Amino acid sequence: MQKARQGERAFEKMEKISAELFVVTYGSLVMQLLEDSEGKVEEVNNELYSIGYKIGVRLIDEYLAKSQTQCRTFRDTAEAIAKVGFKMFLGVTADVRNWAEDGSSYSLIIDDNPLTMFADLPDNLNNLWYSNSLCGVIAGALEMVLWKCKVQFHKDQLRGHDCTEIRVSLVEQLKEEFQQEDD
Amino acid sequence: MRNAKLLERPIPKGKSEVSLSAFAFMFSEMVQYTKTTPSPADSLSVWESRLHKIGYRVGTRVLELTVYRSKDKDTRETDLIRFLTFIQQNVWKTLFGKQADGLVKVAADKDQPNDVYLITDSDPLVCHFVCNPPEYKNLSSSAFVAGILAGILDGAEFPAEVTAHNKSTEGGSTSRETVYEIEFKSHVLQRNERLSK
C-alpha cells in the first residue's frame, strides 16, 4: 500500500529515541496527573486529551513537512493518520475499520499500542483512558487542516477489551478564514 | 489485574524506537504542565522539582530494565565507582542511545565536605528542542534527567541529591552541555569506604 510505504520512509528519516524512555516518561506523566487531580479520573482523561490536543496542533506542521501525503477527502485523512502519522511518530501503524455508512466516522484499531508497553491498570482506575492523549493529538492535528472531529476511545486493551479502538467522527469541515486588512 | 497478559509477555529487548519529535512534543507539554499544576510554580526550583519527580519514577523503572538486561544481572553492584560507570555507560545507552561523555570526581574541600561526582553530557537528547524564553532563562529542563538519575541511585541503594547544571544558562554560552552533579548521602560514602577496605 502506498501510504504504508510513505509512512515507513517518513519514519526512517526521523531522528529516533528509545521507545522505552518515551513510554515510561508518558507513564510517569499520567501518574503525576493522577496525583495532582487527587484521583479524579475524568479530570485526568480530559487533561490527557488537552495535552494531546496542544501537541496535535503543532505536530501537524511537522507531519505535513516531512510526509509526502496529500489528503483531499476525509477518507484520505483516515488512511494518512493510520499508516503515515502513527508510523512516523510512534513507529507503529493502525488499521482503519468500521466506516459509518455516510462516511463521516471510522475506527482506528491499534494492535500494539506502544504507550502501554509496561502499563497495567489497577481496578480503581477502571475509567481511565490511559492513552487519551492520542485522541487529543488526532483531534488537534485534524482541526488544523480544517476537519473538526470528535475523537474518543471506544475500547482499550488496557481495560480488558479485545482491542484498542479510537473512534473518529467528523463534526464539520471548517472554512479557512481570512482576515480582511483595512488599507 | 486487568492486563494479565502483561506479565506473561517476555521483557522487550529494548530495540523499539519512536521518533524524537514524539518525545520532544510530550516533554514540552510536560514542562508547561508542571509550571501550572497543581498550583502555579512560584519559583524555578519548585518547577524543577516537579520535573525531577516525574523523572524519578522513570529512573526506578529504567534501573530494573537495564540491570535485568545487563550481563551481571545476578549480582547487585555495591561499589560506588563501578555503579556510576554502569550508569554512565549502560544506563545512558539504554536511555539515550549513547554513553555519557564523562564521569568525574570532585574531591572534598573546605567548601564541600563530601566528594561530589559529575556526569557530563555534551548534548542531552531531551533538551534538543528546548529553548528557554528570557524570563525563565535559568530553568533547567534537565531537572527531569536529574530526577531519572536520582531514581536510579535511590533504587540501587546509593541515595544522592542530583542536580543538573546547563552551561547555556550559566555564563551565557550556547553550548548544550549539561553536568549532573551527584552528591551522595554521607552514609553511602562511608559505607563505600568501609567496603573497599
Short mmCIF file of C-alpha atoms in Angstrom, two decimals:
data_model
loop_
_atom_site.label_atom_id
_atom_site.label_comp_id
_atom_site.label_asym_id
_atom_site.label_seq_id
_atom_site.Cartn_x
_atom_site.Cartn_y
_atom_site.Cartn_z
CA MET A 1 0.00 0.00 0.00
CA GLN A 2 1.39 3.32 -0.99
CA LYS A 3 0.59 5.07 2.27
CA ALA A 4 2.30 2.34 4.25
CA ARG A 5 5.49 2.84 2.26
CA GLN A 6 5.25 6.60 2.73
CA GLY A 7 4.89 6.02 6.43
CA GLU A 8 7.97 3.84 6.56
CA ARG A 9 10.04 6.26 4.53
CA ALA A 10 8.98 9.14 6.76
CA PHE A 11 9.82 7.15 9.89
CA GLU A 12 13.24 6.26 8.52
CA LYS A 13 14.08 9.91 8.10
CA MET A 14 13.04 10.91 11.60
CA GLU A 15 15.58 11.17 14.35
CA LYS A 16 14.82 8.42 16.81
CA ILE A 17 14.83 7.84 20.52
CA SER A 18 14.36 4.78 22.68
CA ALA A 19 10.68 3.87 22.77
CA GLU A 20 11.09 2.80 26.37
CA LEU A 21 12.22 6.21 27.56
CA PHE A 22 9.23 7.73 25.80
CA VAL A 23 6.78 5.22 27.13
CA VAL A 24 7.99 5.23 30.73
CA THR A 25 8.03 9.05 30.71
CA TYR A 26 4.45 9.09 29.44
CA GLY A 27 3.51 6.70 32.22
CA SER A 28 5.19 8.88 34.80
CA LEU A 29 3.31 11.89 33.44
CA VAL A 30 -0.01 10.04 33.72
CA MET A 31 0.84 9.12 37.30
CA GLN A 32 1.62 12.74 38.04
CA LEU A 33 -1.70 13.80 36.56
CA LEU A 34 -3.48 11.27 38.75
CA GLU A 35 -1.65 12.51 41.81
CA ASP A 36 -2.37 16.15 41.04
CA SER A 37 -6.05 15.57 40.39
CA GLU A 38 -6.32 13.51 43.59
CA GLY A 39 -7.72 10.54 41.80
CA LYS A 40 -10.45 12.28 39.78
CA VAL A 41 -10.19 10.07 36.75
CA GLU A 42 -12.46 12.07 34.45
CA GLU A 43 -10.33 15.12 35.07
CA VAL A 44 -7.23 13.15 34.13
CA ASN A 45 -8.89 11.89 30.95
CA ASN A 46 -9.66 15.48 29.99
CA GLU A 47 -6.18 16.69 30.88
CA LEU A 48 -4.59 13.93 28.80
CA TYR A 49 -6.83 14.91 25.89
CA SER A 50 -5.96 18.56 26.29
CA ILE A 51 -2.23 17.82 26.39
CA GLY A 52 -2.64 15.72 23.26
CA TYR A 53 -4.63 18.46 21.55
CA LYS A 54 -1.88 21.03 22.15
CA ILE A 55 0.63 18.56 20.76
CA GLY A 56 -1.54 17.79 17.72
CA VAL A 57 -1.87 21.44 16.81
CA ARG A 58 1.93 21.66 16.49
CA LEU A 59 2.55 18.14 15.27
CA ILE A 60 0.57 18.68 12.09
CA ASP A 61 3.21 21.09 10.81
CA GLU A 62 5.94 18.53 11.17
CA TYR A 63 3.70 15.87 9.68
CA LEU A 64 2.97 17.96 6.60
CA ALA A 65 6.58 18.97 6.21
CA LYS A 66 8.04 15.51 6.47
CA SER A 67 5.47 13.28 4.84
CA GLN A 68 4.53 13.45 1.21
CA THR A 69 0.85 12.78 1.69
CA GLN A 70 -1.94 14.80 0.17
CA CYS A 71 -5.40 14.43 1.61
CA ARG A 72 -8.39 15.67 -0.31
CA THR A 73 -11.15 13.85 1.44
CA PHE A 74 -11.96 12.76 4.93
CA ARG A 75 -11.29 9.19 3.83
CA ASP A 76 -7.77 10.13 2.78
CA THR A 77 -7.08 11.61 6.20
CA ALA A 78 -8.06 8.35 7.87
CA GLU A 79 -5.51 6.30 5.94
CA ALA A 80 -2.92 9.04 6.33
CA ILE A 81 -3.27 9.09 10.11
CA ALA A 82 -3.25 5.32 10.43
CA LYS A 83 -0.43 4.47 8.06
CA VAL A 84 1.72 7.58 7.90
CA GLY A 85 1.08 9.64 11.01
CA PHE A 86 1.19 6.82 13.51
CA LYS A 87 4.20 5.24 11.82
CA MET A 88 6.14 8.48 11.60
CA PHE A 89 5.85 9.37 15.23
CA LEU A 90 5.20 6.16 17.10
CA GLY A 91 6.75 3.60 14.83
CA VAL A 92 3.56 1.53 14.57
CA THR A 93 0.64 1.58 12.15
CA ALA A 94 -3.05 1.39 12.85
CA ASP A 95 -5.94 -0.05 10.82
CA VAL A 96 -8.93 1.90 9.61
CA ARG A 97 -12.17 -0.03 10.01
CA ASN A 98 -15.87 0.24 10.74
CA TRP A 99 -16.65 3.13 8.44
CA ALA A 100 -20.08 4.62 9.07
CA GLU A 101 -22.49 4.35 6.13
CA ASP A 102 -22.31 8.06 5.37
CA GLY A 103 -18.53 8.06 5.60
CA SER A 104 -18.46 10.51 8.48
CA SER A 105 -16.81 8.33 11.08
CA TYR A 106 -14.40 5.45 11.37
CA SER A 107 -12.39 3.48 13.87
CA LEU A 108 -8.66 3.32 14.26
CA ILE A 109 -7.63 -0.07 15.56
CA ILE A 110 -4.20 -0.15 17.16
CA ASP A 111 -2.75 -3.63 17.53
CA ASP A 112 0.27 -2.85 19.57
CA ASN A 113 -0.09 0.45 21.35
CA PRO A 114 3.47 1.36 22.33
CA LEU A 115 2.26 3.64 25.13
CA THR A 116 1.01 0.69 27.13
CA MET A 117 4.18 -1.34 26.80
CA PHE A 118 4.69 -1.59 30.54
CA ALA A 119 1.35 -0.39 31.79
CA ASP A 120 -1.32 -2.12 33.78
CA LEU A 121 -4.45 -0.50 35.16
CA PRO A 122 -5.43 -1.14 38.77
CA ASP A 123 -9.10 -1.82 39.46
CA ASN A 124 -9.82 1.58 40.93
CA LEU A 125 -8.80 3.28 37.68
CA ASN A 126 -11.29 1.42 35.56
CA ASN A 127 -12.49 4.63 33.95
CA LEU A 128 -9.11 5.91 32.86
CA TRP A 129 -8.38 6.11 29.16
CA TYR A 130 -4.61 5.81 29.61
CA SER A 131 -3.70 6.75 26.04
CA ASN A 132 -6.25 9.54 25.76
CA SER A 133 -3.55 11.91 24.60
CA LEU A 134 -3.61 10.08 21.28
CA CYS A 135 -7.20 11.22 20.79
CA GLY A 136 -6.21 14.78 21.55
CA VAL A 137 -3.30 14.65 19.12
CA ILE A 138 -5.51 13.37 16.30
CA ALA A 139 -8.24 15.92 17.02
CA GLY A 140 -5.80 18.82 17.26
CA ALA A 141 -3.95 17.89 14.09
CA LEU A 142 -7.15 17.37 12.09
CA GLU A 143 -8.61 20.65 13.24
CA MET A 144 -5.58 22.49 11.89
CA VAL A 145 -6.33 21.09 8.48
CA LEU A 146 -9.94 22.14 8.84
CA TRP A 147 -11.52 18.81 9.78
CA LYS A 148 -13.22 19.37 13.10
CA CYS A 149 -13.68 15.95 14.65
CA LYS A 150 -14.77 14.23 17.76
CA VAL A 151 -12.11 11.69 18.68
CA GLN A 152 -12.55 9.34 21.57
CA PHE A 153 -11.57 5.95 22.84
CA HIS A 154 -14.06 3.21 22.30
CA LYS A 155 -12.12 0.25 23.58
CA ASP A 156 -8.74 -0.25 25.20
CA GLN A 157 -6.87 -3.50 25.66
CA LEU A 158 -5.55 -2.00 28.88
CA ARG A 159 -9.11 -2.10 30.18
CA GLY A 160 -9.52 -5.72 29.23
CA HIS A 161 -11.28 -5.14 25.90
CA ASP A 162 -10.42 -7.31 22.94
CA CYS A 163 -8.77 -4.49 21.02
CA THR A 164 -7.72 -0.85 21.22
CA GLU A 165 -10.13 1.27 19.22
CA ILE A 166 -10.32 5.03 18.73
CA ARG A 167 -13.46 6.38 17.10
CA VAL A 168 -13.05 9.46 14.88
CA SER A 169 -16.24 11.29 13.87
CA LEU A 170 -16.39 14.31 11.62
CA VAL A 171 -18.27 17.18 13.23
CA GLU A 172 -17.85 19.72 10.47
CA GLN A 173 -15.45 20.82 7.81
CA LEU A 174 -14.15 24.25 8.76
CA LYS A 175 -13.67 27.06 6.31
CA GLU A 176 -10.40 28.89 6.24
CA GLU A 177 -10.98 32.42 7.45
CA PHE A 178 -9.01 35.26 6.01
CA GLN A 179 -8.81 38.50 7.88
CA GLN A 180 -9.64 41.47 5.72
CA GLU A 181 -6.85 44.00 6.18
CA ASP A 182 -8.04 47.57 6.05
CA ASP A 183 -5.58 49.56 3.99
CA MET B 1 -5.48 -7.38 37.46
CA ARG B 2 -6.75 -6.37 34.10
CA ASN B 3 -3.80 -6.91 31.89
CA ALA B 4 -2.73 -10.39 32.98
CA LYS B 5 -1.02 -10.92 29.65
CA LEU B 6 1.44 -8.17 30.51
CA LEU B 7 3.23 -10.42 32.98
CA GLU B 8 3.26 -13.35 30.57
CA ARG B 9 4.90 -11.39 27.80
CA PRO B 10 8.69 -11.55 27.62
CA ILE B 11 10.52 -8.39 28.57
CA PRO B 12 11.09 -6.45 25.34
CA LYS B 13 14.64 -6.38 24.03
CA GLY B 14 14.71 -2.61 24.09
CA LYS B 15 15.27 -2.12 20.42
CA SER B 16 11.96 -0.43 19.61
CA GLU B 17 12.12 3.23 18.75
CA VAL B 18 9.82 6.19 18.36
CA SER B 19 10.58 9.50 16.74
CA LEU B 20 12.44 12.07 18.78
CA SER B 21 9.68 14.53 17.86
CA ALA B 22 7.08 12.50 19.70
CA PHE B 23 9.20 12.66 22.82
CA ALA B 24 10.03 16.33 22.33
CA PHE B 25 6.36 17.29 21.97
CA MET B 26 5.43 15.34 25.06
CA PHE B 27 8.36 16.74 27.02
CA SER B 28 7.39 20.26 26.04
CA GLU B 29 3.84 19.75 27.27
CA MET B 30 5.19 18.17 30.43
CA VAL B 31 7.35 21.20 31.17
CA GLN B 32 4.39 23.51 30.61
CA TYR B 33 2.09 21.34 32.69
CA THR B 34 4.45 21.29 35.65
CA LYS B 35 4.59 25.06 35.58
CA THR B 36 0.94 25.47 36.46
CA THR B 37 -0.27 22.28 38.12
CA PRO B 38 -1.20 21.55 40.85
CA SER B 39 -0.60 25.25 41.51
CA PRO B 40 1.40 27.87 39.64
CA ALA B 41 5.06 27.28 40.45
CA ASP B 42 6.24 30.29 42.40
CA SER B 43 9.90 29.66 41.82
CA LEU B 44 12.17 27.93 39.36
CA SER B 45 13.22 25.42 41.99
CA VAL B 46 9.61 24.36 42.58
CA TRP B 47 9.16 23.96 38.84
CA GLU B 48 12.36 21.98 38.53
CA SER B 49 11.45 19.79 41.48
CA ARG B 50 8.22 18.78 39.75
CA LEU B 51 10.18 17.74 36.67
CA HIS B 52 12.60 15.97 38.98
CA LYS B 53 9.72 13.99 40.49
CA ILE B 54 8.46 12.82 37.12
CA GLY B 55 11.99 11.78 36.19
CA TYR B 56 12.40 9.91 39.46
CA ARG B 57 9.66 7.44 38.57
CA VAL B 58 11.28 6.85 35.20
CA GLY B 59 14.60 6.22 36.92
CA THR B 60 13.44 3.46 39.22
CA ARG B 61 11.92 1.59 36.30
CA VAL B 62 14.82 2.12 33.94
CA LEU B 63 17.14 0.74 36.63
CA GLU B 64 15.20 -2.53 36.76
CA LEU B 65 15.18 -2.87 32.99
CA THR B 66 18.83 -2.05 32.47
CA VAL B 67 20.08 -4.31 35.26
CA TYR B 68 17.91 -7.15 34.01
CA ARG B 69 19.39 -6.82 30.56
CA SER B 70 22.98 -6.45 31.67
CA LYS B 71 25.40 -9.36 31.81
CA ASP B 72 25.74 -9.20 35.58
CA LYS B 73 22.09 -9.36 36.44
CA ASP B 74 22.66 -11.95 39.13
CA THR B 75 24.87 -9.77 41.28
CA ARG B 76 23.98 -6.45 42.79
CA GLU B 77 26.55 -3.76 42.35
CA THR B 78 27.80 -2.46 45.65
CA ASP B 79 30.82 -0.48 44.55
CA LEU B 80 30.14 3.21 44.01
CA ILE B 81 32.52 3.86 41.14
CA ARG B 82 31.53 0.71 39.30
CA PHE B 83 27.89 1.61 39.64
CA LEU B 84 28.45 5.15 38.42
CA THR B 85 30.33 3.72 35.46
CA PHE B 86 27.41 1.39 34.85
CA ILE B 87 25.15 4.45 34.73
CA GLN B 88 27.48 6.39 32.50
CA GLN B 89 27.73 3.54 30.03
CA ASN B 90 24.82 1.09 30.15
CA VAL B 91 22.02 3.22 31.51
CA TRP B 92 22.82 6.20 29.33
CA LYS B 93 22.95 3.86 26.34
CA THR B 94 19.54 2.42 27.21
CA LEU B 95 18.01 5.85 27.62
CA PHE B 96 19.72 7.95 25.01
CA GLY B 97 21.44 5.57 22.65
CA LYS B 98 24.93 6.71 23.57
CA GLN B 99 27.20 6.77 26.58
CA ALA B 100 27.52 9.84 28.75
CA ASP B 101 30.61 11.83 27.97
CA GLY B 102 32.32 11.91 31.26
CA LEU B 103 32.39 10.81 34.85
CA VAL B 104 34.47 12.96 37.14
CA LYS B 105 35.04 13.03 40.86
CA VAL B 106 35.45 16.36 42.55
CA ALA B 107 37.32 15.83 45.78
CA ALA B 108 36.05 17.24 49.03
CA ASP B 109 37.48 20.57 50.13
CA LYS B 110 36.70 23.30 52.61
CA ASP B 111 33.53 24.35 50.77
CA GLN B 112 32.26 20.87 50.28
CA PRO B 113 32.53 18.24 52.99
CA ASN B 114 31.99 15.24 50.73
CA ASP B 115 33.25 14.12 47.36
CA VAL B 116 30.92 15.05 44.54
CA TYR B 117 30.63 13.17 41.28
CA LEU B 118 29.79 14.75 37.96
CA ILE B 119 28.35 13.06 34.91
CA THR B 120 28.65 15.16 31.79
CA ASP B 121 26.52 15.00 28.70
CA SER B 122 27.63 17.27 25.90
CA ASP B 123 24.36 17.12 24.03
CA PRO B 124 21.40 15.86 26.02
CA LEU B 125 18.76 14.44 23.70
CA VAL B 126 15.99 15.55 25.99
CA CYS B 127 16.81 19.22 25.62
CA HIS B 128 17.34 19.19 21.87
CA PHE B 129 14.38 21.34 21.12
CA VAL B 130 14.16 23.29 24.32
CA CYS B 131 14.79 26.99 24.19
CA ASN B 132 14.17 28.96 27.33
CA PRO B 133 12.37 32.29 26.97
CA PRO B 134 14.22 35.19 28.63
CA GLU B 135 12.02 35.30 31.70
CA TYR B 136 12.80 31.66 32.52
CA LYS B 137 16.32 31.60 31.25
CA ASN B 138 17.66 29.75 34.24
CA LEU B 139 15.18 26.90 34.08
CA SER B 140 16.91 23.63 33.66
CA SER B 141 14.76 21.14 31.79
CA SER B 142 17.48 18.67 32.55
CA ALA B 143 15.95 18.57 36.03
CA PHE B 144 13.94 15.75 34.50
CA VAL B 145 17.09 13.74 33.72
CA ALA B 146 18.47 14.62 37.15
CA GLY B 147 15.30 13.04 38.50
CA ILE B 148 15.92 9.92 36.45
CA LEU B 149 19.42 9.68 37.92
CA ALA B 150 18.12 10.20 41.44
CA GLY B 151 15.57 7.43 40.92
CA ILE B 152 18.25 5.07 39.67
CA LEU B 153 20.62 5.83 42.53
CA ASP B 154 17.90 5.52 45.16
CA GLY B 155 16.71 2.26 43.65
CA ALA B 156 20.18 0.82 43.83
CA GLU B 157 20.67 1.92 47.45
CA PHE B 158 23.05 4.77 46.63
CA PRO B 159 20.77 7.66 47.65
CA ALA B 160 22.01 11.04 46.49
CA GLU B 161 20.99 14.58 45.64
CA VAL B 162 21.21 15.07 41.93
CA THR B 163 21.09 18.45 40.28
CA ALA B 164 21.54 19.42 36.66
CA HIS B 165 23.58 22.37 35.52
CA ASN B 166 23.40 23.66 31.98
CA LYS B 167 26.31 25.58 30.62
CA SER B 168 23.96 27.63 28.49
CA THR B 169 22.04 29.06 31.42
CA GLU B 170 25.14 29.87 33.41
CA GLY B 171 27.63 32.07 31.62
CA GLY B 172 25.57 32.71 28.50
CA SER B 173 27.23 30.19 26.19
CA THR B 174 25.20 28.42 23.54
CA SER B 175 26.60 25.01 24.37
CA ARG B 176 24.01 22.47 25.41
CA GLU B 177 26.44 20.68 27.66
CA THR B 178 24.84 19.57 30.89
CA VAL B 179 26.56 18.44 34.03
CA TYR B 180 24.73 16.26 36.54
CA GLU B 181 26.07 16.83 39.99
CA ILE B 182 25.67 13.84 42.28
CA GLU B 183 26.06 14.39 45.98
CA PHE B 184 25.77 11.13 47.84
CA LYS B 185 24.37 10.96 51.33
CA SER B 186 27.16 10.66 53.87
CA HIS B 187 26.33 7.12 54.86
CA VAL B 188 26.77 5.96 51.27
CA LEU B 189 30.29 7.34 51.10
CA GLN B 190 31.14 5.91 54.50
CA ARG B 191 29.80 2.54 53.50
CA ASN B 192 31.78 2.61 50.29
CA GLU B 193 34.96 3.36 52.17
CA ARG B 194 34.29 0.54 54.58
CA LEU B 195 33.59 -1.95 51.82
CA SER B 196 36.63 -1.05 49.80
CA LYS B 197 38.99 -1.79 52.65
#
